[in-house]
JSON list of C-alpha atoms and ligand atoms in Angstrom, two decimals:
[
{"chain": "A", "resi": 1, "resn": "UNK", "atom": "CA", "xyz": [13.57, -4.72, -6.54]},
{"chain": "A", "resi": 2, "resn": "UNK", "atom": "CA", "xyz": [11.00, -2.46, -8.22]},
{"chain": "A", "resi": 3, "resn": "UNK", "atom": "CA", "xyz": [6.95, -3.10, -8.15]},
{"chain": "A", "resi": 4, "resn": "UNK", "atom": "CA", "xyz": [7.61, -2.76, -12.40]},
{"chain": "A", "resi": 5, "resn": "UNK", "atom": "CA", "xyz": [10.60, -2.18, -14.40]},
{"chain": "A", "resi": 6, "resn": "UNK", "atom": "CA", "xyz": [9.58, 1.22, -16.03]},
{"chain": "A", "resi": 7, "resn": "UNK", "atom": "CA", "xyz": [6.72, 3.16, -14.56]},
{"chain": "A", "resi": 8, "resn": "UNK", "atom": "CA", "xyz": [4.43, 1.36, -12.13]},
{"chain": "A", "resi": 9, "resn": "UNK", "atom": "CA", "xyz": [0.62, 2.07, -11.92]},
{"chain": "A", "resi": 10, "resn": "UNK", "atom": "CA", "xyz": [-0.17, 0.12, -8.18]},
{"chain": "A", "resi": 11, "resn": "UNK", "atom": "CA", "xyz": [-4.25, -0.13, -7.43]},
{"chain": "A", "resi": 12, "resn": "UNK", "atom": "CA", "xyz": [-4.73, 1.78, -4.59]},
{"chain": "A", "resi": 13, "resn": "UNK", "atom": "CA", "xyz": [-6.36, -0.10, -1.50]},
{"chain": "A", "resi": 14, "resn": "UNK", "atom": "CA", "xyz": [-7.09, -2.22, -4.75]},
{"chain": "A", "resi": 15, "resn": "UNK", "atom": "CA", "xyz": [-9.55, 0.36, -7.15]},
{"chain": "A", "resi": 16, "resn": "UNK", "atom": "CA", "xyz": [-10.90, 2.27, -4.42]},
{"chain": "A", "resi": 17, "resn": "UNK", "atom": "CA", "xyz": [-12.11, 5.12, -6.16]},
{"chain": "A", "resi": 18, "resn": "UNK", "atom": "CA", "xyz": [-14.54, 2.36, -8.30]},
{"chain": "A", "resi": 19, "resn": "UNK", "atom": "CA", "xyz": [-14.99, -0.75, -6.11]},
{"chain": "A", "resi": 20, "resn": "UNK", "atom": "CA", "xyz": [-15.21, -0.96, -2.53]},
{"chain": "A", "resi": 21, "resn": "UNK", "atom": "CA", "xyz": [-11.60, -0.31, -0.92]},
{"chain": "A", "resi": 22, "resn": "UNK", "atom": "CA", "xyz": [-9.30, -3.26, -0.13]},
{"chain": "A", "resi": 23, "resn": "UNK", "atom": "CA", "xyz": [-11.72, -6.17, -0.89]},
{"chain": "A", "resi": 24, "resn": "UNK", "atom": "CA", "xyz": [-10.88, -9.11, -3.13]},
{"chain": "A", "resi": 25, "resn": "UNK", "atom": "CA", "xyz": [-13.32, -7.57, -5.06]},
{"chain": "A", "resi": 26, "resn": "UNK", "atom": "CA", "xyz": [-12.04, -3.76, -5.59]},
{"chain": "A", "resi": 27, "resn": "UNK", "atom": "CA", "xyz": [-8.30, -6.28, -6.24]},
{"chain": "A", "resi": 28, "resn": "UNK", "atom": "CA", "xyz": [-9.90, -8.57, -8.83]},
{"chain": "A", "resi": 29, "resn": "UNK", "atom": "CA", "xyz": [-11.28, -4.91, -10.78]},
{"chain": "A", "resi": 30, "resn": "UNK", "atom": "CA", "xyz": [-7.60, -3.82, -10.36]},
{"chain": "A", "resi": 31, "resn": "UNK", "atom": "CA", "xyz": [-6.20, -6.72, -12.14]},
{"chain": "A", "resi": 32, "resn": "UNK", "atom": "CA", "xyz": [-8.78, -6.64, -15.11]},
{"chain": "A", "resi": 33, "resn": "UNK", "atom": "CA", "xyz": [-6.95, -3.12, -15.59]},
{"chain": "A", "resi": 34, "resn": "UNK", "atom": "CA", "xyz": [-3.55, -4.77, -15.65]},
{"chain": "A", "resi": 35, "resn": "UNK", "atom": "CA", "xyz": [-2.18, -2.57, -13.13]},
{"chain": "A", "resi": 36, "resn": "UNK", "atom": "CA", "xyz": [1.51, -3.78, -12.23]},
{"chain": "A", "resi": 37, "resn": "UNK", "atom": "CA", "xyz": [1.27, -3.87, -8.16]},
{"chain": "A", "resi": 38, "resn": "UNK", "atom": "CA", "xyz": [-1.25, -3.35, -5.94]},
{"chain": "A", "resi": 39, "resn": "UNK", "atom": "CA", "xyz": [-1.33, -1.89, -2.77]},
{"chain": "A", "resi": 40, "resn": "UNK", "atom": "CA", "xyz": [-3.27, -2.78, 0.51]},
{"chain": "A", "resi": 41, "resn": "UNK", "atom": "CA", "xyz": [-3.47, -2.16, 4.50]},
{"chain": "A", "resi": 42, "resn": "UNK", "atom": "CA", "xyz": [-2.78, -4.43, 7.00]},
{"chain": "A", "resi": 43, "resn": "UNK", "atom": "CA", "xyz": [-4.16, -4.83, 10.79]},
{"chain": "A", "resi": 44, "resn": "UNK", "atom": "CA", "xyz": [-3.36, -7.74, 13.07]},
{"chain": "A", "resi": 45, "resn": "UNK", "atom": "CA", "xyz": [-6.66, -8.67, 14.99]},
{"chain": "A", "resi": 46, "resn": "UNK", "atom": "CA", "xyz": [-6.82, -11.80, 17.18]},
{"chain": "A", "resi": 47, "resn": "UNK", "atom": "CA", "xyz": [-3.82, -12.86, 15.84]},
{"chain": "A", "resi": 48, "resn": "UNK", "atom": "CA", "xyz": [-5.21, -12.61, 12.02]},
{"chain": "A", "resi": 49, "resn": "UNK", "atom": "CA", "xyz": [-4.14, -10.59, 9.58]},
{"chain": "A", "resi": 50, "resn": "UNK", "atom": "CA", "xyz": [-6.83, -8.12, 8.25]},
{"chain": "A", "resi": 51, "resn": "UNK", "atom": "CA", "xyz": [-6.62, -5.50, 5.38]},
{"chain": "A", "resi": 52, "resn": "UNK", "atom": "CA", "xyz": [-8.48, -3.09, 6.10]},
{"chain": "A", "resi": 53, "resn": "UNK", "atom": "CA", "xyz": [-7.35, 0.85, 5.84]},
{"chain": "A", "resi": 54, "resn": "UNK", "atom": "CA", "xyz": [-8.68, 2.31, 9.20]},
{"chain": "A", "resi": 55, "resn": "UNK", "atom": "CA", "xyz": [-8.63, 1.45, 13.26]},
{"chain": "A", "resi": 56, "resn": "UNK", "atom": "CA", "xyz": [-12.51, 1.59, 12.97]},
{"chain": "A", "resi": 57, "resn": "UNK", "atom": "CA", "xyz": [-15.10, -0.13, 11.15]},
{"chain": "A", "resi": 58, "resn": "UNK", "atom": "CA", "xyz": [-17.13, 2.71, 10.64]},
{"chain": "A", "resi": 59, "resn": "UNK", "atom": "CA", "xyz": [-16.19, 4.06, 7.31]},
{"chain": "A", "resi": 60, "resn": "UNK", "atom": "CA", "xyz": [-15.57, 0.77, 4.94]},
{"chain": "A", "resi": 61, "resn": "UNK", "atom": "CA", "xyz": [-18.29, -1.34, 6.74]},
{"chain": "A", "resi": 62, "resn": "UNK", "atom": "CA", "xyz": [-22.05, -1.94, 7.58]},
{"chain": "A", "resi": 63, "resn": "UNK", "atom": "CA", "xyz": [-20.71, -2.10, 11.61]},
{"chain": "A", "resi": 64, "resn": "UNK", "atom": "CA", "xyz": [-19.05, 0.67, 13.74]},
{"chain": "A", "resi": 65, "resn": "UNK", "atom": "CA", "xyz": [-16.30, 0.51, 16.61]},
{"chain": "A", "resi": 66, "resn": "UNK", "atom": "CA", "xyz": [-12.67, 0.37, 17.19]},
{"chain": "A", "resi": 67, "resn": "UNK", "atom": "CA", "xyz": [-11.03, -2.81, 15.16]},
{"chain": "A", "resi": 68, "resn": "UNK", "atom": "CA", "xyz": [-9.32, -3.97, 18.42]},
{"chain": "A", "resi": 69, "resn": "UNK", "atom": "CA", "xyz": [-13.05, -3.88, 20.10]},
{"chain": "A", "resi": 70, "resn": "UNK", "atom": "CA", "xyz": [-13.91, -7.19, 17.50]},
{"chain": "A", "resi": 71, "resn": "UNK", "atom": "CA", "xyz": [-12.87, -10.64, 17.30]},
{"chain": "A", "resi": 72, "resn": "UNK", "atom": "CA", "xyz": [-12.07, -11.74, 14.10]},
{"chain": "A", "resi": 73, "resn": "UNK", "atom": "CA", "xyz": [-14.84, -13.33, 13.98]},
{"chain": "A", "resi": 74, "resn": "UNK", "atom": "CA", "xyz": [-17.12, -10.35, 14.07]},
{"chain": "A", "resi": 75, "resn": "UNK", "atom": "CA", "xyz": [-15.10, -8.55, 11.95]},
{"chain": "A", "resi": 76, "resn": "UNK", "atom": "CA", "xyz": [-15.39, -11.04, 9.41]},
{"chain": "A", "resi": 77, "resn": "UNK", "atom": "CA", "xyz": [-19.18, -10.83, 9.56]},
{"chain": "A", "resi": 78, "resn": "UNK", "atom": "CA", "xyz": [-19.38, -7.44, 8.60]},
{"chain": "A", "resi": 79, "resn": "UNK", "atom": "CA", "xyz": [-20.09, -6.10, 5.22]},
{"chain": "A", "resi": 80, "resn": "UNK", "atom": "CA", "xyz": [-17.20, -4.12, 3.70]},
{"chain": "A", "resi": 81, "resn": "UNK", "atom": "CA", "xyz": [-19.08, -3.55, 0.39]},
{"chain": "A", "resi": 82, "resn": "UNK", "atom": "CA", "xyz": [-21.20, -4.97, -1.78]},
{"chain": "A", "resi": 83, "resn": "UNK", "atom": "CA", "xyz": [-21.13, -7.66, 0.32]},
{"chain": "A", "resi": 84, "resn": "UNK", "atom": "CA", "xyz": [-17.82, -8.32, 0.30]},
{"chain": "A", "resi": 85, "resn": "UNK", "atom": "CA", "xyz": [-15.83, -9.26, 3.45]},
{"chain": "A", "resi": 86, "resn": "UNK", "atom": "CA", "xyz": [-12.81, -7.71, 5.02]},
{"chain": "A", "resi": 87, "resn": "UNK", "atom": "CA", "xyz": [-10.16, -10.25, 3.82]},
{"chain": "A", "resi": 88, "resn": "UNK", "atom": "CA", "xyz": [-7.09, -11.53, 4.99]},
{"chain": "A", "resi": 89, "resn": "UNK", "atom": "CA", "xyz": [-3.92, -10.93, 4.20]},
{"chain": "A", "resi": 90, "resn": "UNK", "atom": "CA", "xyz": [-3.66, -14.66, 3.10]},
{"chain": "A", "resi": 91, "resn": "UNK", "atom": "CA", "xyz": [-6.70, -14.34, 0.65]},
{"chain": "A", "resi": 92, "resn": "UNK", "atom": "CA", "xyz": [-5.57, -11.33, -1.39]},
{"chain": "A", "resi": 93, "resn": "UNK", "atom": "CA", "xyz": [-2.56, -13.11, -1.98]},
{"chain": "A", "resi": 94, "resn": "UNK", "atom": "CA", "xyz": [-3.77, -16.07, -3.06]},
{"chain": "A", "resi": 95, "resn": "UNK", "atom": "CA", "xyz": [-6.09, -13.55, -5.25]},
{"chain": "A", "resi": 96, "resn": "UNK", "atom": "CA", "xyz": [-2.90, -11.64, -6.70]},
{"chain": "A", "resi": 97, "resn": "UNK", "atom": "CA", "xyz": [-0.83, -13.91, -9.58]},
{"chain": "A", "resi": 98, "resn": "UNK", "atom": "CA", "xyz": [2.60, -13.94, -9.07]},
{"chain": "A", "resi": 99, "resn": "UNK", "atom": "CA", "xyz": [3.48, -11.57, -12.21]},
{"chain": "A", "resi": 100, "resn": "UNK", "atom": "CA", "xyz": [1.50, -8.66, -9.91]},
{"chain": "A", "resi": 101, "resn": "UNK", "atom": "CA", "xyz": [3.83, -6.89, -7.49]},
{"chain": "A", "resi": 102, "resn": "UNK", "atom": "CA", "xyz": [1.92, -6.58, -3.92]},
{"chain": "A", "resi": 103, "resn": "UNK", "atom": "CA", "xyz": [2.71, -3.14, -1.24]},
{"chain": "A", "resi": 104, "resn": "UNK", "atom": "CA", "xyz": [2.08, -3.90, 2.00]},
{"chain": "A", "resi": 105, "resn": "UNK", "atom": "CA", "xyz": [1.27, -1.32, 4.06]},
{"chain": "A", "resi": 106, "resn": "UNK", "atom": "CA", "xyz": [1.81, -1.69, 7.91]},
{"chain": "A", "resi": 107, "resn": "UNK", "atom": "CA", "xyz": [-0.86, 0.35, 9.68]},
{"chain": "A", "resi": 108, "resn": "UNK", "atom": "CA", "xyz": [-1.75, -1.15, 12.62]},
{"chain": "A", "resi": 109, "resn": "UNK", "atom": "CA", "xyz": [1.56, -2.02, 15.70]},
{"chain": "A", "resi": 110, "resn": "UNK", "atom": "CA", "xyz": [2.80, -5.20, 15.91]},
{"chain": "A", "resi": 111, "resn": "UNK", "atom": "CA", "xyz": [2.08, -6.17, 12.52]},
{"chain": "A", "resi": 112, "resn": "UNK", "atom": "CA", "xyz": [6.05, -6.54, 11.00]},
{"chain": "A", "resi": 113, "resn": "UNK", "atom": "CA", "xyz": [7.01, -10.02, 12.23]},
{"chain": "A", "resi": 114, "resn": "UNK", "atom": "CA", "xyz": [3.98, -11.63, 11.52]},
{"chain": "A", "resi": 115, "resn": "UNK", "atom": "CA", "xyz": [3.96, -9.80, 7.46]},
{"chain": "A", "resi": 116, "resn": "UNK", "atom": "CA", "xyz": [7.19, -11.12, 7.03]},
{"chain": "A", "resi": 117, "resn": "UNK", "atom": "CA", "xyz": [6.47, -14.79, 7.85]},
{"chain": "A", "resi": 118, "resn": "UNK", "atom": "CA", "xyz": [3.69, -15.19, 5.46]},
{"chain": "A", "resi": 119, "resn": "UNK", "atom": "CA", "xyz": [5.43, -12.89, 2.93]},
{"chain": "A", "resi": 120, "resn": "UNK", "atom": "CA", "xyz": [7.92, -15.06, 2.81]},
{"chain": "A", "resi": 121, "resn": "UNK", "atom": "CA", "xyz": [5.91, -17.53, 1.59]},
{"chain": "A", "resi": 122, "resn": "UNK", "atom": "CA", "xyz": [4.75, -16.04, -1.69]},
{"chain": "A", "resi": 123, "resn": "UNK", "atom": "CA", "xyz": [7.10, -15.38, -4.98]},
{"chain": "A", "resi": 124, "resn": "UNK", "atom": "CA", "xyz": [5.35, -11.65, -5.96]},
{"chain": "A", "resi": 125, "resn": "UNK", "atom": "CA", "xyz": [7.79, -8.69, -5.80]},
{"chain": "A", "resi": 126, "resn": "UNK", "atom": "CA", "xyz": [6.79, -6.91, -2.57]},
{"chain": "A", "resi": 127, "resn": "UNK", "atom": "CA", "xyz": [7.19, -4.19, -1.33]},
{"chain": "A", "resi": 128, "resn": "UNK", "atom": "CA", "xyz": [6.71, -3.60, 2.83]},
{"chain": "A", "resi": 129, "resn": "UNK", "atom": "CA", "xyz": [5.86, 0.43, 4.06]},
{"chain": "A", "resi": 130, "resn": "UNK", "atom": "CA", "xyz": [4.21, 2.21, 6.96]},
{"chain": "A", "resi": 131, "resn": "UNK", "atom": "CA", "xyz": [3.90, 5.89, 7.93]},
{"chain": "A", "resi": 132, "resn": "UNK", "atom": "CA", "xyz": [5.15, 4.12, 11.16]},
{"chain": "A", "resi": 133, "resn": "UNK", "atom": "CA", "xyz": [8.87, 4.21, 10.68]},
{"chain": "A", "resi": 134, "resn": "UNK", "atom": "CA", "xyz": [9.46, 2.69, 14.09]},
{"chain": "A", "resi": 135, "resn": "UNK", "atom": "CA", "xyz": [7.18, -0.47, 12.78]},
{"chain": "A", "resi": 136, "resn": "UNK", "atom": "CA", "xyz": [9.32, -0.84, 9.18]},
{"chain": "A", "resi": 137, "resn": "UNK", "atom": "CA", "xyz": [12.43, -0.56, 11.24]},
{"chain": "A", "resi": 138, "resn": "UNK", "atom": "CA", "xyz": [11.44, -3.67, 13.27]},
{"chain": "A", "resi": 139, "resn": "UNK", "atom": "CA", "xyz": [9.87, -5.41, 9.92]},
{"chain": "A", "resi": 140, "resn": "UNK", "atom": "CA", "xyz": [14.16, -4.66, 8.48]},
{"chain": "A", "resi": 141, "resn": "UNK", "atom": "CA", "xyz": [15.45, -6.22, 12.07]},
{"chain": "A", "resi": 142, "resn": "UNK", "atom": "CA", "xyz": [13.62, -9.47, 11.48]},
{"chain": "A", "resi": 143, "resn": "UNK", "atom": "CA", "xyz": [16.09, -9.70, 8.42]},
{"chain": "A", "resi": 144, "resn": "UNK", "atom": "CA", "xyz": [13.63, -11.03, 5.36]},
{"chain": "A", "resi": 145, "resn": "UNK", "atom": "CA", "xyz": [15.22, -9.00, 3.32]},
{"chain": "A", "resi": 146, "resn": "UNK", "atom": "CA", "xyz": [12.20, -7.92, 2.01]},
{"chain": "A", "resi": 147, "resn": "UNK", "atom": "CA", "xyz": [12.49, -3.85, 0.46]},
{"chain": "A", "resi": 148, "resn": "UNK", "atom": "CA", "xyz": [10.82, -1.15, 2.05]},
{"chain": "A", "resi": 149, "resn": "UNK", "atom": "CA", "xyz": [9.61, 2.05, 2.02]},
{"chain": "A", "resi": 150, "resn": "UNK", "atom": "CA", "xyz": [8.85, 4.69, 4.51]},
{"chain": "A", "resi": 151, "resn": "UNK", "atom": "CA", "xyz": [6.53, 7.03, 3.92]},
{"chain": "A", "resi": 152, "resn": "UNK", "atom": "CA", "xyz": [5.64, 10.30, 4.42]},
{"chain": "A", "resi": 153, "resn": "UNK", "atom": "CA", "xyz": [2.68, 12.94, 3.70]},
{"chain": "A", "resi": 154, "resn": "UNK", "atom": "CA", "xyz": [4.14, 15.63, 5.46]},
{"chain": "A", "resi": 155, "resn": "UNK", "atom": "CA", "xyz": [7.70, 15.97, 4.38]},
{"chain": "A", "resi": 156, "resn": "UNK", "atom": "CA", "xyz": [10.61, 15.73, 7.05]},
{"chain": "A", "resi": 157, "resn": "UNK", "atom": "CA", "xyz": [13.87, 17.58, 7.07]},
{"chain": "A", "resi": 158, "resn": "UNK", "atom": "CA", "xyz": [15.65, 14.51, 8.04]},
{"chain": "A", "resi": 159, "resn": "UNK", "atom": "CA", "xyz": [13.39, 11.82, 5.47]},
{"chain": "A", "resi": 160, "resn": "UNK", "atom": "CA", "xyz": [16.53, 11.29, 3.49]},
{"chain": "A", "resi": 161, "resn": "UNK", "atom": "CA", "xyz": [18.80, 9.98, 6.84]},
{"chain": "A", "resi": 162, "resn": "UNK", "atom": "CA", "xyz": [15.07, 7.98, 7.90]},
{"chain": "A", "resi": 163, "resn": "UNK", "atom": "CA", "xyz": [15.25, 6.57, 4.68]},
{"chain": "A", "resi": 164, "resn": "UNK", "atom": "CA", "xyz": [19.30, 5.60, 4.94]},
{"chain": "A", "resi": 165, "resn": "UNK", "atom": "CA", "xyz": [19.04, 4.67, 8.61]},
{"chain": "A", "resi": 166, "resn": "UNK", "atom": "CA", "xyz": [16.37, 1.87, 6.85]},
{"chain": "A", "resi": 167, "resn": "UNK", "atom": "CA", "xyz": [18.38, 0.81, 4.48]},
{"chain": "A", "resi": 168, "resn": "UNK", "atom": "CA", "xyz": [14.89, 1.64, 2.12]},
{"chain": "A", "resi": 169, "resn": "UNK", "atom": "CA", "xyz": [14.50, 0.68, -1.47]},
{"chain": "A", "resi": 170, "resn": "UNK", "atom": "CA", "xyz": [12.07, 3.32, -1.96]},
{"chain": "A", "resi": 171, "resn": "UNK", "atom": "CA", "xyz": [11.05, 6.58, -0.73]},
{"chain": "A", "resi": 172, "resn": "UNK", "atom": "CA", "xyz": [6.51, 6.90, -0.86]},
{"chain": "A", "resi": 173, "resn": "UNK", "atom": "CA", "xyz": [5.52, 10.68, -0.96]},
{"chain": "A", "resi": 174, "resn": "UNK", "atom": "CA", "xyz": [2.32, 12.43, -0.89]},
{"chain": "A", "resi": 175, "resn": "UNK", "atom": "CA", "xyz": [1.19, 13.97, -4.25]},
{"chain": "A", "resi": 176, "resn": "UNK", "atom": "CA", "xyz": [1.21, 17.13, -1.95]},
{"chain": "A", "resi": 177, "resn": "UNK", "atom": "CA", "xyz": [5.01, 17.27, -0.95]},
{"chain": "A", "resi": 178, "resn": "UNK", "atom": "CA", "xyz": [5.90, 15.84, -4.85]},
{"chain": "A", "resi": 179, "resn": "UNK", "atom": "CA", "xyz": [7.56, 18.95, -5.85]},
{"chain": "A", "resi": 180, "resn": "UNK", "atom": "CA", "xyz": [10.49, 18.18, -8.53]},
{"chain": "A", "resi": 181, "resn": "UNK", "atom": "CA", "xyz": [13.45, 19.23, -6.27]},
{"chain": "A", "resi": 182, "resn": "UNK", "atom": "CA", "xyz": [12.51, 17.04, -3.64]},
{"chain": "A", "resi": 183, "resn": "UNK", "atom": "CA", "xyz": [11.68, 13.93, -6.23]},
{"chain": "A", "resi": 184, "resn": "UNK", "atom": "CA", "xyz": [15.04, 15.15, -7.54]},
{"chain": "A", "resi": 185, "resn": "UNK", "atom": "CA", "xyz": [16.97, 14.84, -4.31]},
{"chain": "A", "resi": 186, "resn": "UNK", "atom": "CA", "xyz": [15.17, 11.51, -3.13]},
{"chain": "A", "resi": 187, "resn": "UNK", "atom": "CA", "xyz": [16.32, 9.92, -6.59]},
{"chain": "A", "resi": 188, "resn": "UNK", "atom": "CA", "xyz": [19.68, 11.15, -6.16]},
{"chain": "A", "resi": 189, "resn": "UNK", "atom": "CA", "xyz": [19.59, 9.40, -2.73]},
{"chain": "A", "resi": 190, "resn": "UNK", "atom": "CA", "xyz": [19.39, 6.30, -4.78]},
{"chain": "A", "resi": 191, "resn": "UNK", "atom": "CA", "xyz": [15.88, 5.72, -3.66]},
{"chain": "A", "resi": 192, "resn": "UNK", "atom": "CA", "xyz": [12.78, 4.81, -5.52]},
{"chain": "A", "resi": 193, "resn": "UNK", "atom": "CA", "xyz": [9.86, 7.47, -5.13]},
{"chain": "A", "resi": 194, "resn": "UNK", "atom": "CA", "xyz": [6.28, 6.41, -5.47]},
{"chain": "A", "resi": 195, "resn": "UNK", "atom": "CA", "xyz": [3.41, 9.10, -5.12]},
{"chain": "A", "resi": 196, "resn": "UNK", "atom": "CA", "xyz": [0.13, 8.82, -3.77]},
{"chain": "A", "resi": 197, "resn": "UNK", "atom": "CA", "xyz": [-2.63, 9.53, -4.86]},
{"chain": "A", "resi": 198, "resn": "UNK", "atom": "CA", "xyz": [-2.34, 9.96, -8.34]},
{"chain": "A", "resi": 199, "resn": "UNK", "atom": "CA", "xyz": [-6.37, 9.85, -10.26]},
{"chain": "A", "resi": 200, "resn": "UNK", "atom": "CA", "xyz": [-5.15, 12.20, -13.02]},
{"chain": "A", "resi": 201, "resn": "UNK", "atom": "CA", "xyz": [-3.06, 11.20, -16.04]},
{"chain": "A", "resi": 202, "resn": "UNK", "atom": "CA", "xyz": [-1.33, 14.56, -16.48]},
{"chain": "A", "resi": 203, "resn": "UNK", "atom": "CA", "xyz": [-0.23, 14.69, -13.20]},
{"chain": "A", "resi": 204, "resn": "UNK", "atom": "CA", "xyz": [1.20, 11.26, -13.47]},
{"chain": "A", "resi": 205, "resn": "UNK", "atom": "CA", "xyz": [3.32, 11.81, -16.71]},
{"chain": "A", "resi": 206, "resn": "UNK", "atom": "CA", "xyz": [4.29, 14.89, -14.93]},
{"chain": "A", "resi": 207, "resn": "UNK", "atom": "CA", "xyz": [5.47, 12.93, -12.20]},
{"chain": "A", "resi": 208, "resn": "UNK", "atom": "CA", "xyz": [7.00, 10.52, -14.23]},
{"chain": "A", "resi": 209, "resn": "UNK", "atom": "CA", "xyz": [9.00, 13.22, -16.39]},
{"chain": "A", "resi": 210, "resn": "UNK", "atom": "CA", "xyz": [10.11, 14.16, -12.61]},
{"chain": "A", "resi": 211, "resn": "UNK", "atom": "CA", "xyz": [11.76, 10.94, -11.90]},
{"chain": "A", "resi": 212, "resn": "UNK", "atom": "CA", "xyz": [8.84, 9.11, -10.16]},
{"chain": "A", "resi": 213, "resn": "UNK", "atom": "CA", "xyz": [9.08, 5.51, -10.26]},
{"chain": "A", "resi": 214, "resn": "UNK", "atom": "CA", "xyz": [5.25, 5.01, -10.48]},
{"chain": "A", "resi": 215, "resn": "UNK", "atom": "CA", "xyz": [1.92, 6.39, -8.43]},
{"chain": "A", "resi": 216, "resn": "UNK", "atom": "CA", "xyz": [-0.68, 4.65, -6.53]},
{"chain": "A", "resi": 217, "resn": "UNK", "atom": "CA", "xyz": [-4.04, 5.21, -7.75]},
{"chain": "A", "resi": 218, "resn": "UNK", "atom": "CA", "xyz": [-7.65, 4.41, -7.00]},
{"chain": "A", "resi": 219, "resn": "UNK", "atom": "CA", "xyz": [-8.48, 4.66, -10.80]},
{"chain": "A", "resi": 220, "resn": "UNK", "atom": "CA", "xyz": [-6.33, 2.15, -12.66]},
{"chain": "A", "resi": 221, "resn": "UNK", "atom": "CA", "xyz": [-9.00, 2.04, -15.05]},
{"chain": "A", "resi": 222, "resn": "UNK", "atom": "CA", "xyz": [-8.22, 5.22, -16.45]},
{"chain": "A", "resi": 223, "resn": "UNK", "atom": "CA", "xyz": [-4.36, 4.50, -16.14]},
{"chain": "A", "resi": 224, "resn": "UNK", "atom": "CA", "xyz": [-4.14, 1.67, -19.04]},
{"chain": "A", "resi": 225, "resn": "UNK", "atom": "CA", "xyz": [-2.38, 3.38, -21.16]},
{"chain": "A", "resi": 226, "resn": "UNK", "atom": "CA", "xyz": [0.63, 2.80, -19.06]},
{"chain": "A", "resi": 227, "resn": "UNK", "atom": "CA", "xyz": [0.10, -0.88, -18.42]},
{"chain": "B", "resi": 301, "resn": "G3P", "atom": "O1", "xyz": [1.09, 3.79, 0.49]},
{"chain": "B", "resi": 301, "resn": "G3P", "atom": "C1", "xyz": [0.48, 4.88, -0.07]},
{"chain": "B", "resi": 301, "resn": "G3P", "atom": "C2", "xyz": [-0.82, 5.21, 0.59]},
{"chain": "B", "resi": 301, "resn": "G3P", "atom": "O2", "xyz": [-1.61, 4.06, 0.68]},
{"chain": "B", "resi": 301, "resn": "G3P", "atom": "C3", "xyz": [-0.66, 5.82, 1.95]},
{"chain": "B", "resi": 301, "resn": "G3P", "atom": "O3", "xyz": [-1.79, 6.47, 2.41]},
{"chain": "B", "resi": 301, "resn": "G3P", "atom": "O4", "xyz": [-3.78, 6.72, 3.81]},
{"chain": "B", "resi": 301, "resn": "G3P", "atom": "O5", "xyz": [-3.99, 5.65, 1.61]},
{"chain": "B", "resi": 301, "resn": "G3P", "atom": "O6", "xyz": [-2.88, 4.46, 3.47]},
{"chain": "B", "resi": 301, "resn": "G3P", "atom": "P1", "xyz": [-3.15, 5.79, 2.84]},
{"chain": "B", "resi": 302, "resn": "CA", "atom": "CA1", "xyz": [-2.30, 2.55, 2.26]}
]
């Protein structure tokens, strides 16, 4: 499974660098720009499933406070950005057409069983990751076969055996730790390798000459000439 069969070019938190971060709107601007995935974060609050990028309000919203201090409820009052709302996972997949791969990002605990089960549900290719290695490994337990990635911004001497002990279909480095021996040795592996975050178009054909299987940006608009 790959988010695109060449080089993929996956809207980060949707656009976030030119519509507000992970809101149907900042996905429907990533679309217009034919990018081939995008990627999102996921919380569970109340038993919901939120997208939203940090464990407070503060910096996305018009509210402040810890996520697990609202209902969902509350949360969904809140302005995320230009009015928009913090949606659910359910909405921005409704949002995203099948032909779009979708990267779900597990931030918050607790959140692998309950991805899986509405995953399952929808026919994009997907592709499940968390810095939170512990989470992914319980999201591979529940068995939905669904490929991961770990990921890492800091890179770890033992990343490759993390990555085997996962059975991973993809490796997701920082653009900071994306030297060419390491892309070299993580493709060797057998392992996809995705970069984040990629707003410059010389850096990603760079990347791309390294071996990199595509890069998450918050600009897709400037990255159409790989779409
Ligand atoms: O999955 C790549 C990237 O989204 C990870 O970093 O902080 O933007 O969630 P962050
Ligand atoms: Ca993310």
């Amino acid at each position: 499974m790959s988010l695109s069969a060449d080089f993929s070019i996956i809207g980060h938190r949707g656009a976030a660098g030119i519509e507000p971060e992970n809101t149907l709107r900042g996905f429907k601007r990533a679309l217009e720009h034919q990018v081939h995935a995008v990627e999102f974060d996921v919380y569970q609050i109340d038993r919901e499933l939120v997208v939203i990028h940090d464990d407070t309000v503060d910096r996305t919203t018009n509210g402040t406070g810890a996520l697990t201090d609202f209902s969902f409820e509350r949360l969904r009052q809140l302005d995320a950005g230009d009015g928009e709302r913090i949606p659910t996972l359910i909405e921005v997949l409704d949002l995203v057409p099948p032909s779009v791969g979708v990267n779900v990002e597990l931030k918050g605990p607790g959140t692998a069983t309950a991805v899986a089960e509405v995953l399952r549900q929808y026919s994009h290719r997907q592709l499940v990751s968390s810095f939170d290695h512990e989470e992914l490994r319980q999201f591979v337990a529940g068995g939905s076969g669904i490929p991961i990635a770990p990921l890492f911004g800091r890179w770890r001497e033992n990343g490759l055996e993390i990555a085997r002990a996962l059975k991973a279909h993809a490796v997701n480095i920082s653009d900071r730790i994306a030297i060419p021996e390491r892309v070299t040795d993580i493709v060797a592996a057998g392992f996809a390798c995705h970069v984040f975050t990629v707003n410059d178009v010389q850096r990603a054909k760079d990347l791309k000459e390294m071996g990199v299987s595509g890069v998450f940006t918050d600009r897709p608009d400037l990255f159409t000439e790989f779409t």
